Tab-separated table of C-alpha atoms and ligand atoms in Angstrom:
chain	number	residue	atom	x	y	z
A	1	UNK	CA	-14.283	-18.537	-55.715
A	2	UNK	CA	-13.456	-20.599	-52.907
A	3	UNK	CA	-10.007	-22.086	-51.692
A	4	UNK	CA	-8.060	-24.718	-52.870
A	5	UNK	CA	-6.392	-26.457	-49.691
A	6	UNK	CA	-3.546	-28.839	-50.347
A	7	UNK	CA	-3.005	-31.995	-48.233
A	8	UNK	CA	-0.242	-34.619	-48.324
A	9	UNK	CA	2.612	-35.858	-46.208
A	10	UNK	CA	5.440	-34.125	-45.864
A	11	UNK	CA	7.556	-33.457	-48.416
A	12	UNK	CA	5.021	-34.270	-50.612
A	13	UNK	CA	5.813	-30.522	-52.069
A	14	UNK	CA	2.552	-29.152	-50.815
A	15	UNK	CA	3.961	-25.800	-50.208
A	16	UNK	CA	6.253	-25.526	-54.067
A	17	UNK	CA	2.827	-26.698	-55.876
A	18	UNK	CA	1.016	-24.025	-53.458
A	19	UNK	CA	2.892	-21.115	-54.652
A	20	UNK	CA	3.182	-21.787	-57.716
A	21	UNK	CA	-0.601	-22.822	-58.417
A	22	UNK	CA	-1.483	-19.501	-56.618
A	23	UNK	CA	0.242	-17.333	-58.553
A	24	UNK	CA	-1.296	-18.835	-61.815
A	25	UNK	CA	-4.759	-18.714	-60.903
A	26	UNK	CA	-3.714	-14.798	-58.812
A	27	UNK	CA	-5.184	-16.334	-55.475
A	28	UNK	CA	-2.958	-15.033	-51.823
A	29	UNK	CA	-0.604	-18.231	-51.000
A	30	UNK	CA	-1.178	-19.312	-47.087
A	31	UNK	CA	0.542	-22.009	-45.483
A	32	UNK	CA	-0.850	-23.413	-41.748
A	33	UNK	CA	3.151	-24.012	-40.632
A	34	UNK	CA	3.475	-20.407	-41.286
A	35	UNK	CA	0.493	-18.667	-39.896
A	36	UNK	CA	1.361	-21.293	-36.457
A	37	UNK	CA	4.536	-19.948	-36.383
A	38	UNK	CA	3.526	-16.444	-36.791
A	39	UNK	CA	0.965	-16.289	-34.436
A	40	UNK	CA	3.090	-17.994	-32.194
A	41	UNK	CA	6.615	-15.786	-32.169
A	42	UNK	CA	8.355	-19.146	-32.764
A	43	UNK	CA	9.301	-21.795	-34.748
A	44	UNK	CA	7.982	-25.439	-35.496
A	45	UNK	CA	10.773	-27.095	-33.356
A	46	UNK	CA	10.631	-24.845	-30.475
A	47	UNK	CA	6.517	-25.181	-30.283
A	48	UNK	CA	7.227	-29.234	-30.305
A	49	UNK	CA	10.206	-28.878	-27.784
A	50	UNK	CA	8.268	-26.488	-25.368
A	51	UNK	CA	4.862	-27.443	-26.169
A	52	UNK	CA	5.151	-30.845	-27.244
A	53	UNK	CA	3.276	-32.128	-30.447
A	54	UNK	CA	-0.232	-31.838	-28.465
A	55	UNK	CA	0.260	-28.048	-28.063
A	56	UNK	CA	1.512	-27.746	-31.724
A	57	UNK	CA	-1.506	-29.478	-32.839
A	58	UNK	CA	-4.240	-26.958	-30.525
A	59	UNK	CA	-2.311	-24.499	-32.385
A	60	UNK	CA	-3.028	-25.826	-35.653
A	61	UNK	CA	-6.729	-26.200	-34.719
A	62	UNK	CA	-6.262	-22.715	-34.079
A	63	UNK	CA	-4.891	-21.534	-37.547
A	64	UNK	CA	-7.974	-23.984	-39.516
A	65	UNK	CA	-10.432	-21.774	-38.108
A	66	UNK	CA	-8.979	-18.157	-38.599
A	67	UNK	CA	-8.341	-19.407	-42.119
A	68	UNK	CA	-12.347	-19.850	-42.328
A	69	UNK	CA	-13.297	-16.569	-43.310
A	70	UNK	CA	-10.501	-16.380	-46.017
A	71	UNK	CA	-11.731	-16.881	-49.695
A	72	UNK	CA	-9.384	-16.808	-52.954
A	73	UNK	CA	-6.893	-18.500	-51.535
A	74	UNK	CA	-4.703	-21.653	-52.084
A	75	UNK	CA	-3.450	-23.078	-48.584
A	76	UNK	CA	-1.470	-25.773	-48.297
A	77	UNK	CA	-1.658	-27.597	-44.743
A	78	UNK	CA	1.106	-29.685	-42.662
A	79	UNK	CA	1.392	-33.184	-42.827
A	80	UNK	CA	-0.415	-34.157	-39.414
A	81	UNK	CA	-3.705	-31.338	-39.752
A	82	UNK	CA	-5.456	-34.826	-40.429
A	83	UNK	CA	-4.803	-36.254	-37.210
A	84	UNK	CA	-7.082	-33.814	-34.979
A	85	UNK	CA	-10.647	-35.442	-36.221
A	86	UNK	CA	-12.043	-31.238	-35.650
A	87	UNK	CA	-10.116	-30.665	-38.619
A	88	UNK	CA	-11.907	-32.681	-40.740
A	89	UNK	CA	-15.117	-30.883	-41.297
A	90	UNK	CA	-12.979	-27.740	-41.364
A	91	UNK	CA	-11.021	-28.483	-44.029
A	92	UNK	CA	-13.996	-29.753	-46.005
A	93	UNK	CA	-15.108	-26.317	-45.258
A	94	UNK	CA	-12.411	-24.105	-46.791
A	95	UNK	CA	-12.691	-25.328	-50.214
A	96	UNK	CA	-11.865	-27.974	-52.784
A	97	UNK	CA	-9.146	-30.656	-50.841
A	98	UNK	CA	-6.530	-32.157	-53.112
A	99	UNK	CA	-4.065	-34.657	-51.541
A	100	UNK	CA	-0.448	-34.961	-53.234
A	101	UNK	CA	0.641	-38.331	-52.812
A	102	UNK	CA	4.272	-39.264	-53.596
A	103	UNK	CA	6.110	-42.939	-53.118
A	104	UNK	CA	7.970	-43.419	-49.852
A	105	UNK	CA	11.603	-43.486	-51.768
A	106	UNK	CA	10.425	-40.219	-52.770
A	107	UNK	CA	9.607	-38.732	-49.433
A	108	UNK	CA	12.382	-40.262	-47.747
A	109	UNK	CA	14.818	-38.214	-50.483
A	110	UNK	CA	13.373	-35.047	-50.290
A	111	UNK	CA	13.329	-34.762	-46.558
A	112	UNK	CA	16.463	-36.185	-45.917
A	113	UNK	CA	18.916	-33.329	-45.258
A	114	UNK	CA	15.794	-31.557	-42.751
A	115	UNK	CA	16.331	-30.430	-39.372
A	116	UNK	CA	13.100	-28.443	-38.965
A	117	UNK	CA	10.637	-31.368	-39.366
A	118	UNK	CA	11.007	-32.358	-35.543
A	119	UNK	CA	9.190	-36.050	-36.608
A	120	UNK	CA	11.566	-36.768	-38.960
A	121	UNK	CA	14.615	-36.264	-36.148
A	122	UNK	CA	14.803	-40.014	-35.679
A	123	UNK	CA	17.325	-42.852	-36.439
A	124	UNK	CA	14.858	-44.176	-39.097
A	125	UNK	CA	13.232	-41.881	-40.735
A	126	UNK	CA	12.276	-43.866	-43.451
A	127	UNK	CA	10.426	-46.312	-41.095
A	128	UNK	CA	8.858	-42.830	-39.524
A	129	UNK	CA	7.685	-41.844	-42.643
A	130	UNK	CA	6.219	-45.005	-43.399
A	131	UNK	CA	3.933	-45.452	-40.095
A	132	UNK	CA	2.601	-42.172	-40.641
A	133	UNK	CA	1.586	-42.636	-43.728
A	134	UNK	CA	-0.116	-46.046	-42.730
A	135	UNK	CA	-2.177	-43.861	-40.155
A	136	UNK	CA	-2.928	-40.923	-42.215
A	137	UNK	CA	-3.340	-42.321	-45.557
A	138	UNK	CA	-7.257	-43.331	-45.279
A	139	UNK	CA	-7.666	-40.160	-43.433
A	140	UNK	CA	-6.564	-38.246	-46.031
A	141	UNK	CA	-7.932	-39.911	-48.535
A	142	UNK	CA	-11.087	-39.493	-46.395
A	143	UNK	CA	-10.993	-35.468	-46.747
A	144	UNK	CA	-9.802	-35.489	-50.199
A	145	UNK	CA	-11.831	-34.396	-53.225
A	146	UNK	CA	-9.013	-35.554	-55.909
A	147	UNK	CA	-6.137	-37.131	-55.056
A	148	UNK	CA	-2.802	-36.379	-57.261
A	149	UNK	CA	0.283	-38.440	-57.595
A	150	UNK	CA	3.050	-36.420	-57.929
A	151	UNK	CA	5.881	-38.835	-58.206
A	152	UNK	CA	6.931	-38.207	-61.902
A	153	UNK	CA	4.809	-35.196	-63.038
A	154	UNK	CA	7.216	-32.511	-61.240
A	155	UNK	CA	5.946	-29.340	-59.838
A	156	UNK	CA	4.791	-27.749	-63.046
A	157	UNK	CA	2.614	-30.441	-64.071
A	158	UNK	CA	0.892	-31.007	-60.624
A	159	UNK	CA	-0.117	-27.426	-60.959
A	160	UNK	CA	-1.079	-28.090	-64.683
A	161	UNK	CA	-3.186	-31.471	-63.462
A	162	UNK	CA	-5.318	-29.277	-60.351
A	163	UNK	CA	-5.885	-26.159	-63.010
A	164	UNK	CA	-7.140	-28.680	-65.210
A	165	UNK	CA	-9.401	-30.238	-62.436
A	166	UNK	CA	-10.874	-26.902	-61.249
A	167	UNK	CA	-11.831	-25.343	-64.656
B	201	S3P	C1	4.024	-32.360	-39.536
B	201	S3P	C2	4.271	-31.783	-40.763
B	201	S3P	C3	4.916	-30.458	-40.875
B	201	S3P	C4	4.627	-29.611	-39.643
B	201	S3P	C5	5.035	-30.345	-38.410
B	201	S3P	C6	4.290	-31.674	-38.247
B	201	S3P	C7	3.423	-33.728	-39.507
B	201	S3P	O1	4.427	-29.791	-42.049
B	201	S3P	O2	3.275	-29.260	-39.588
B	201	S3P	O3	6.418	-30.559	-38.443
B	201	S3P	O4	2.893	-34.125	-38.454
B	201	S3P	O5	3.446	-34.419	-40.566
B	201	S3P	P1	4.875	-30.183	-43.559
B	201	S3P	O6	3.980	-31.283	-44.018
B	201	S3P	O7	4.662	-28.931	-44.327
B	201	S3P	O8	6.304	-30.585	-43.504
C-alpha cells in the first residue's frame, strides 16, 4: 500500500486528521515540519530567522525526497510544500494527495493564539492567511487527488470521509 499525503493550509488540521487516520488504517504517522526540524537540530522559527523562508523551503525539498522510499505511511505536509514547483511531481509520487480545505474564519480561529507559525507573526493575520491561500489554492488543488472540506465534519469524520475514499 502506498501513502496517503495530506495537504492544506495551515491549520487546516492536517497533522490531528494525520494521526488519527494513521492509527486506524496501522500506517507510521510522518509529518515534513517534523522530520525538517529533526534533521535540522532546530525549530521552524529559528530555520526562518537564521535561514530565512528560502533555506526553510531547500530544507523541505530535502525532507520530500527522503520520504520517497517510505511506503505505509500517512504524511501530512506544511502549508507552503506547494510553493517549490520540484515538489509537485514528488508529492504526486508518494501516494494518494488529499487537500483539507477549511473557510478562512476557520483558519484565522484556530491559528490565532500561535507563535510557532513564523508567517502568521504579522499585524493581520487574517489578511496573511487570505493571500496565501489566493496563491496556493489552484496549486493545491493542482496536486490533489480528492479534496475534503473540513469545516463542519470535525476530525473524526474527515478521517471517516478519506477511509471511505481509499477502500
Ligand atoms: C508554512 C506552514 C507550516 C510550516 C511553516 C511554513 C506555510 O506548516 O511548514 O511554518 O508556508 O504555510 P503547517 O501547515 O503544518 O502549519
Amino acid at each position: 500500500m502506498h501513502n496517503i499525503v495530506l495537504i492544506g493550509p495551515m491549520g487546516v488540521g492536517k497533522s490531528t486528521v494525520g494521526r488519527l487516520l494513521s492509527a486506524r488504517l496501522g500506517f507510521q504517522f510522518l509529518d515534513t515540519d517534523a522530520l525538517i526540524e529533526e534533521r535540522c537540530g532546530a525549530n521552524i522559527p529559528w530555520i526562518f530567522d537564521v535561514e530565512g523562508e528560502a533555506g526553510f523551503r531547500l530544507r523541505e525539498s530535502q525532507a520530500l525526497i527522503e520520504l520517497q522510499e517510505r511506503k505505509s505511511a500517512v504524511i501530512a505536509t506544511g502549508g507552503g510544500i506547494v510553493v517549490t514547483p520540484q515538489n509537485i511531481p514528488l508529492l504526486k509520487a508518494l501516494g494518494t494527495v488529499f487537500f483539507l480545505t477549511a473557510s478562512v474564519d476557520q483558519l484565522v480561529a484556530r491559528t490565532s493564539r500561535d507563535k510557532k507559525r513564523p508567517l502568521l507573526q504579522v499585524d493581520n493575520p487574517r489578511k496573511r492567511i487570505e493571500e496565501l491561500i489566493t496563491l496556493r489554492d489552484p496549486l493545491y488543488r493542482s496536486v490533489a487527488d480528492y479534496v475534503i472540506t473540513t469545516d463542519i465534519k470535525g476530525t473524526k469524520g474527515v478521517v471517516g470521509q478519506i477511509m471511505e475514499l481509499i477502500k
